[in-house]
Amino acid sequence: ECRRRVVAFLALVIRQARAWLFTQHASVYSSSQIIWKLSVGLPSESHFTSTEAPLFELLVRAAWILAGDPATDLHILSVDNALIRAHQLQDGEAPENHEDVEVSVVPEIAAQIYGYVASEQFDPNAPNDFMMVDVGAGTVDVSLFHVKPGRGGKWDFEFYTTVVKPYGAINLHRRRLDWWKAAIQKNYPEMLGLALA
């Protein structure tokens, strides 16, 4: 059920993004053959050691397939069909034109760094040593890195350290609630109903 919800949500996001592209930039892209690439951030220090990367890739690929479904409404059957088709593509079947997308799963911190370097705020002439901190719902990601010129006009990243810990805002909120419940149970037994609410 969780996979279905993730796929449906991502499909709606993809539809929204493509709709924006084709309405705001219709004159540029309406008659173009677009080669699509979809990157998704993984809350881990390295995608090479993550056992979740293939699952993330599967869900994103299924969402892409579902987003291209001509039906306006999303139904459980269409989500399930998209998941089945994504499995087939992961197992090596050739994609049809509307399914052809390059999916890459990268650590969230790398995706954020790339977004910054590609932005107008990046100064290529500065020393370019950075510390990036991302406080998310589930994790806090911290990275120290240096950006230097690479080959072909691209940028290389030299990482000093990257750490991902489960100290995100939702986890902090849960810890606070657990602390309050324990404090009420210990010090205010007459208010036990409040702790159980």
Tab-separated table of C-alpha atoms in Angstrom:
chain	number	residue	atom	x	y	z
A	1	GLU	CA	0.000	0.000	0.000
A	2	CYS	CA	2.862	2.395	0.810
A	3	ARG	CA	4.463	1.712	-2.573
A	4	ARG	CA	1.177	2.445	-4.331
A	5	ARG	CA	0.845	5.778	-2.549
A	6	VAL	CA	4.430	6.797	-3.322
A	7	VAL	CA	4.028	5.905	-7.003
A	8	ALA	CA	0.699	7.766	-7.285
A	9	PHE	CA	2.071	10.871	-5.536
A	10	LEU	CA	5.218	10.959	-7.680
A	11	ALA	CA	3.147	10.440	-10.842
A	12	LEU	CA	1.070	13.506	-9.988
A	13	VAL	CA	4.251	15.524	-9.354
A	14	ILE	CA	5.699	14.408	-12.697
A	15	ARG	CA	2.449	15.312	-14.480
A	16	GLN	CA	2.499	18.748	-12.867
A	17	ALA	CA	6.138	19.349	-13.823
A	18	ARG	CA	5.609	18.280	-17.423
A	19	ALA	CA	2.424	20.361	-17.684
A	20	TRP	CA	4.338	23.406	-16.487
A	21	LEU	CA	7.143	22.772	-18.986
A	22	PHE	CA	4.781	22.336	-21.926
A	23	THR	CA	2.613	25.347	-21.063
A	24	GLN	CA	5.328	27.820	-20.035
A	25	HIS	CA	7.791	26.792	-22.765
A	26	ALA	CA	5.480	25.405	-25.439
A	27	SER	CA	7.174	27.370	-28.210
A	28	VAL	CA	10.511	25.709	-27.418
A	29	TYR	CA	9.513	22.127	-26.608
A	30	SER	CA	6.201	21.380	-28.336
A	31	SER	CA	7.867	20.040	-31.488
A	32	SER	CA	11.039	18.688	-29.859
A	33	GLN	CA	12.037	15.122	-29.166
A	34	ILE	CA	12.997	15.266	-25.473
A	35	ILE	CA	15.425	12.824	-23.904
A	36	TRP	CA	14.209	12.569	-20.325
A	37	LYS	CA	16.324	12.021	-17.236
A	38	LEU	CA	14.792	11.726	-13.801
A	39	SER	CA	16.948	11.905	-10.679
A	40	VAL	CA	15.670	11.057	-7.235
A	41	GLY	CA	17.444	11.807	-3.982
A	42	LEU	CA	18.149	8.962	-1.590
A	43	PRO	CA	18.608	9.749	2.128
A	44	SER	CA	21.980	8.051	2.447
A	45	GLU	CA	25.647	8.953	2.489
A	46	SER	CA	26.373	6.898	-0.619
A	47	HIS	CA	24.007	5.279	-3.100
A	48	PHE	CA	26.595	2.595	-3.737
A	49	THR	CA	26.060	1.120	-0.272
A	50	SER	CA	22.302	1.585	-0.108
A	51	THR	CA	20.048	-1.435	-0.399
A	52	GLU	CA	17.147	0.963	-1.036
A	53	ALA	CA	18.465	2.366	-4.339
A	54	PRO	CA	16.876	-0.364	-6.548
A	55	LEU	CA	13.543	0.123	-4.771
A	56	PHE	CA	13.701	3.895	-5.265
A	57	GLU	CA	14.500	3.362	-8.949
A	58	LEU	CA	11.576	0.952	-9.331
A	59	LEU	CA	9.100	3.336	-7.705
A	60	VAL	CA	10.269	6.330	-9.740
A	61	ARG	CA	10.144	4.349	-12.990
A	62	ALA	CA	6.616	3.172	-12.140
A	63	ALA	CA	5.611	6.767	-11.379
A	64	TRP	CA	6.954	7.889	-14.758
A	65	ILE	CA	4.940	5.194	-16.518
A	66	LEU	CA	1.818	6.069	-14.529
A	67	ALA	CA	2.255	9.804	-15.211
A	68	GLY	CA	2.071	9.032	-18.941
A	69	ASP	CA	-1.195	7.129	-18.578
A	70	PRO	CA	-3.839	8.978	-20.645
A	71	ALA	CA	-6.484	8.422	-17.938
A	72	THR	CA	-7.005	11.564	-15.877
A	73	ASP	CA	-7.723	9.766	-12.606
A	74	LEU	CA	-5.284	7.369	-10.988
A	75	HIS	CA	-6.677	4.047	-9.803
A	76	ILE	CA	-5.160	1.171	-7.857
A	77	LEU	CA	-5.225	-1.028	-10.960
A	78	SER	CA	-3.293	1.530	-13.027
A	79	VAL	CA	-0.749	1.958	-10.211
A	80	ASP	CA	-0.321	-1.816	-9.960
A	81	ASN	CA	0.079	-2.105	-13.738
A	82	ALA	CA	2.748	0.608	-13.679
A	83	LEU	CA	4.612	-1.267	-10.920
A	84	ILE	CA	4.448	-4.519	-12.899
A	85	ARG	CA	5.747	-2.771	-16.017
A	86	ALA	CA	8.548	-1.081	-14.041
A	87	HIS	CA	9.606	-4.522	-12.765
A	88	GLN	CA	9.705	-5.786	-16.354
A	89	LEU	CA	11.869	-2.854	-17.431
A	90	GLN	CA	14.214	-3.385	-14.483
A	91	ASP	CA	14.517	-7.012	-15.553
A	92	GLY	CA	15.741	-5.946	-18.993
A	93	GLU	CA	12.714	-5.554	-21.249
A	94	ALA	CA	13.000	-2.758	-23.808
A	95	PRO	CA	10.974	0.379	-23.016
A	96	GLU	CA	8.370	1.823	-25.337
A	97	ASN	CA	8.781	5.481	-26.354
A	98	HIS	CA	6.633	6.899	-23.544
A	99	GLU	CA	8.473	4.719	-20.981
A	100	ASP	CA	11.966	5.713	-22.080
A	101	VAL	CA	13.489	7.696	-19.240
A	102	GLU	CA	16.898	7.502	-17.606
A	103	VAL	CA	16.356	7.103	-13.872
A	104	SER	CA	19.228	7.791	-11.522
A	105	VAL	CA	19.168	7.425	-7.767
A	106	VAL	CA	21.689	9.709	-6.080
A	107	PRO	CA	22.314	10.714	-2.473
A	108	GLU	CA	20.085	13.684	-1.609
A	109	ILE	CA	23.085	15.749	-0.646
A	110	ALA	CA	24.643	15.256	-4.105
A	111	ALA	CA	21.404	16.303	-5.798
A	112	GLN	CA	21.278	19.471	-3.686
A	113	ILE	CA	24.909	20.331	-4.385
A	114	TYR	CA	24.395	19.875	-8.113
A	115	GLY	CA	21.329	22.124	-7.963
A	116	TYR	CA	23.357	24.856	-6.278
A	117	VAL	CA	26.321	24.636	-8.667
A	118	ALA	CA	23.951	24.798	-11.644
A	119	SER	CA	22.250	27.912	-10.214
A	120	GLU	CA	23.063	31.577	-10.813
A	121	GLN	CA	24.198	32.002	-7.188
A	122	PHE	CA	27.281	29.840	-7.754
A	123	ASP	CA	30.471	31.879	-8.244
A	124	PRO	CA	33.045	29.839	-10.187
A	125	ASN	CA	35.837	32.243	-9.134
A	126	ALA	CA	35.292	31.899	-5.375
A	127	PRO	CA	37.287	29.437	-3.201
A	128	ASN	CA	34.204	27.168	-3.306
A	129	ASP	CA	34.618	25.240	-0.066
A	130	PHE	CA	31.163	24.500	1.301
A	131	MET	CA	29.313	23.005	4.213
A	132	MET	CA	25.761	22.026	3.393
A	133	VAL	CA	23.209	21.061	6.031
A	134	ASP	CA	19.787	19.740	5.104
A	135	VAL	CA	17.280	19.226	7.898
A	136	GLY	CA	14.542	17.057	6.437
A	137	ALA	CA	11.601	15.190	7.894
A	138	GLY	CA	13.490	11.979	8.583
A	139	THR	CA	17.178	12.822	8.328
A	140	VAL	CA	19.767	15.539	8.785
A	141	ASP	CA	22.377	15.488	6.010
A	142	VAL	CA	25.691	17.288	6.459
A	143	SER	CA	28.439	17.500	3.892
A	144	LEU	CA	31.785	19.318	3.622
A	145	PHE	CA	33.055	19.559	0.054
A	146	HIS	CA	35.103	21.516	-2.456
A	147	VAL	CA	33.962	22.345	-5.992
A	148	LYS	CA	36.697	22.525	-8.632
A	149	PRO	CA	36.768	22.783	-12.423
A	150	GLY	CA	36.648	19.429	-14.187
A	151	ARG	CA	36.989	18.274	-17.768
A	152	GLY	CA	34.858	19.631	-20.553
A	153	GLY	CA	33.593	22.663	-18.637
A	154	LYS	CA	31.986	20.534	-15.927
A	155	TRP	CA	32.553	20.650	-12.184
A	156	ASP	CA	34.125	18.024	-9.938
A	157	PHE	CA	33.289	17.592	-6.273
A	158	GLU	CA	35.849	16.675	-3.670
A	159	PHE	CA	34.007	15.475	-0.564
A	160	TYR	CA	35.756	15.857	2.767
A	161	THR	CA	32.958	14.175	4.690
A	162	THR	CA	29.266	13.381	4.382
A	163	VAL	CA	27.042	12.232	7.238
A	164	VAL	CA	23.361	11.297	7.245
A	165	LYS	CA	21.687	10.771	10.617
A	166	PRO	CA	18.030	10.070	11.539
A	167	TYR	CA	17.580	13.406	13.349
A	168	GLY	CA	14.991	14.988	11.068
A	169	ALA	CA	12.100	17.175	12.171
A	170	ILE	CA	9.514	14.369	12.354
A	171	ASN	CA	11.891	12.178	14.353
A	172	LEU	CA	12.577	15.065	16.735
A	173	HIS	CA	8.831	15.596	17.130
A	174	ARG	CA	8.333	11.887	17.939
A	175	ARG	CA	11.117	12.023	20.544
A	176	ARG	CA	9.473	15.052	22.180
A	177	LEU	CA	6.094	13.324	22.290
A	178	ASP	CA	7.666	10.203	23.808
A	179	TRP	CA	9.409	12.363	26.427
A	180	TRP	CA	6.139	14.132	27.308
A	181	LYS	CA	4.278	10.826	27.607
A	182	ALA	CA	6.956	9.396	29.904
A	183	ALA	CA	6.982	12.581	32.023
A	184	ILE	CA	3.192	12.545	32.379
A	185	GLN	CA	3.131	8.843	33.304
A	186	LYS	CA	5.865	9.329	35.907
A	187	ASN	CA	4.913	12.677	37.471
A	188	TYR	CA	1.206	13.167	36.743
A	189	PRO	CA	-0.588	9.792	36.877
A	190	GLU	CA	-3.925	11.588	37.254
A	191	MET	CA	-3.407	12.944	33.704
A	192	LEU	CA	-2.637	9.548	32.167
A	193	GLY	CA	-5.500	9.995	29.693
A	194	LEU	CA	-3.615	12.921	28.155
A	195	ALA	CA	-0.547	10.716	27.560
A	196	LEU	CA	-2.664	8.076	25.863
A	197	ALA	CA	-4.441	10.548	23.565
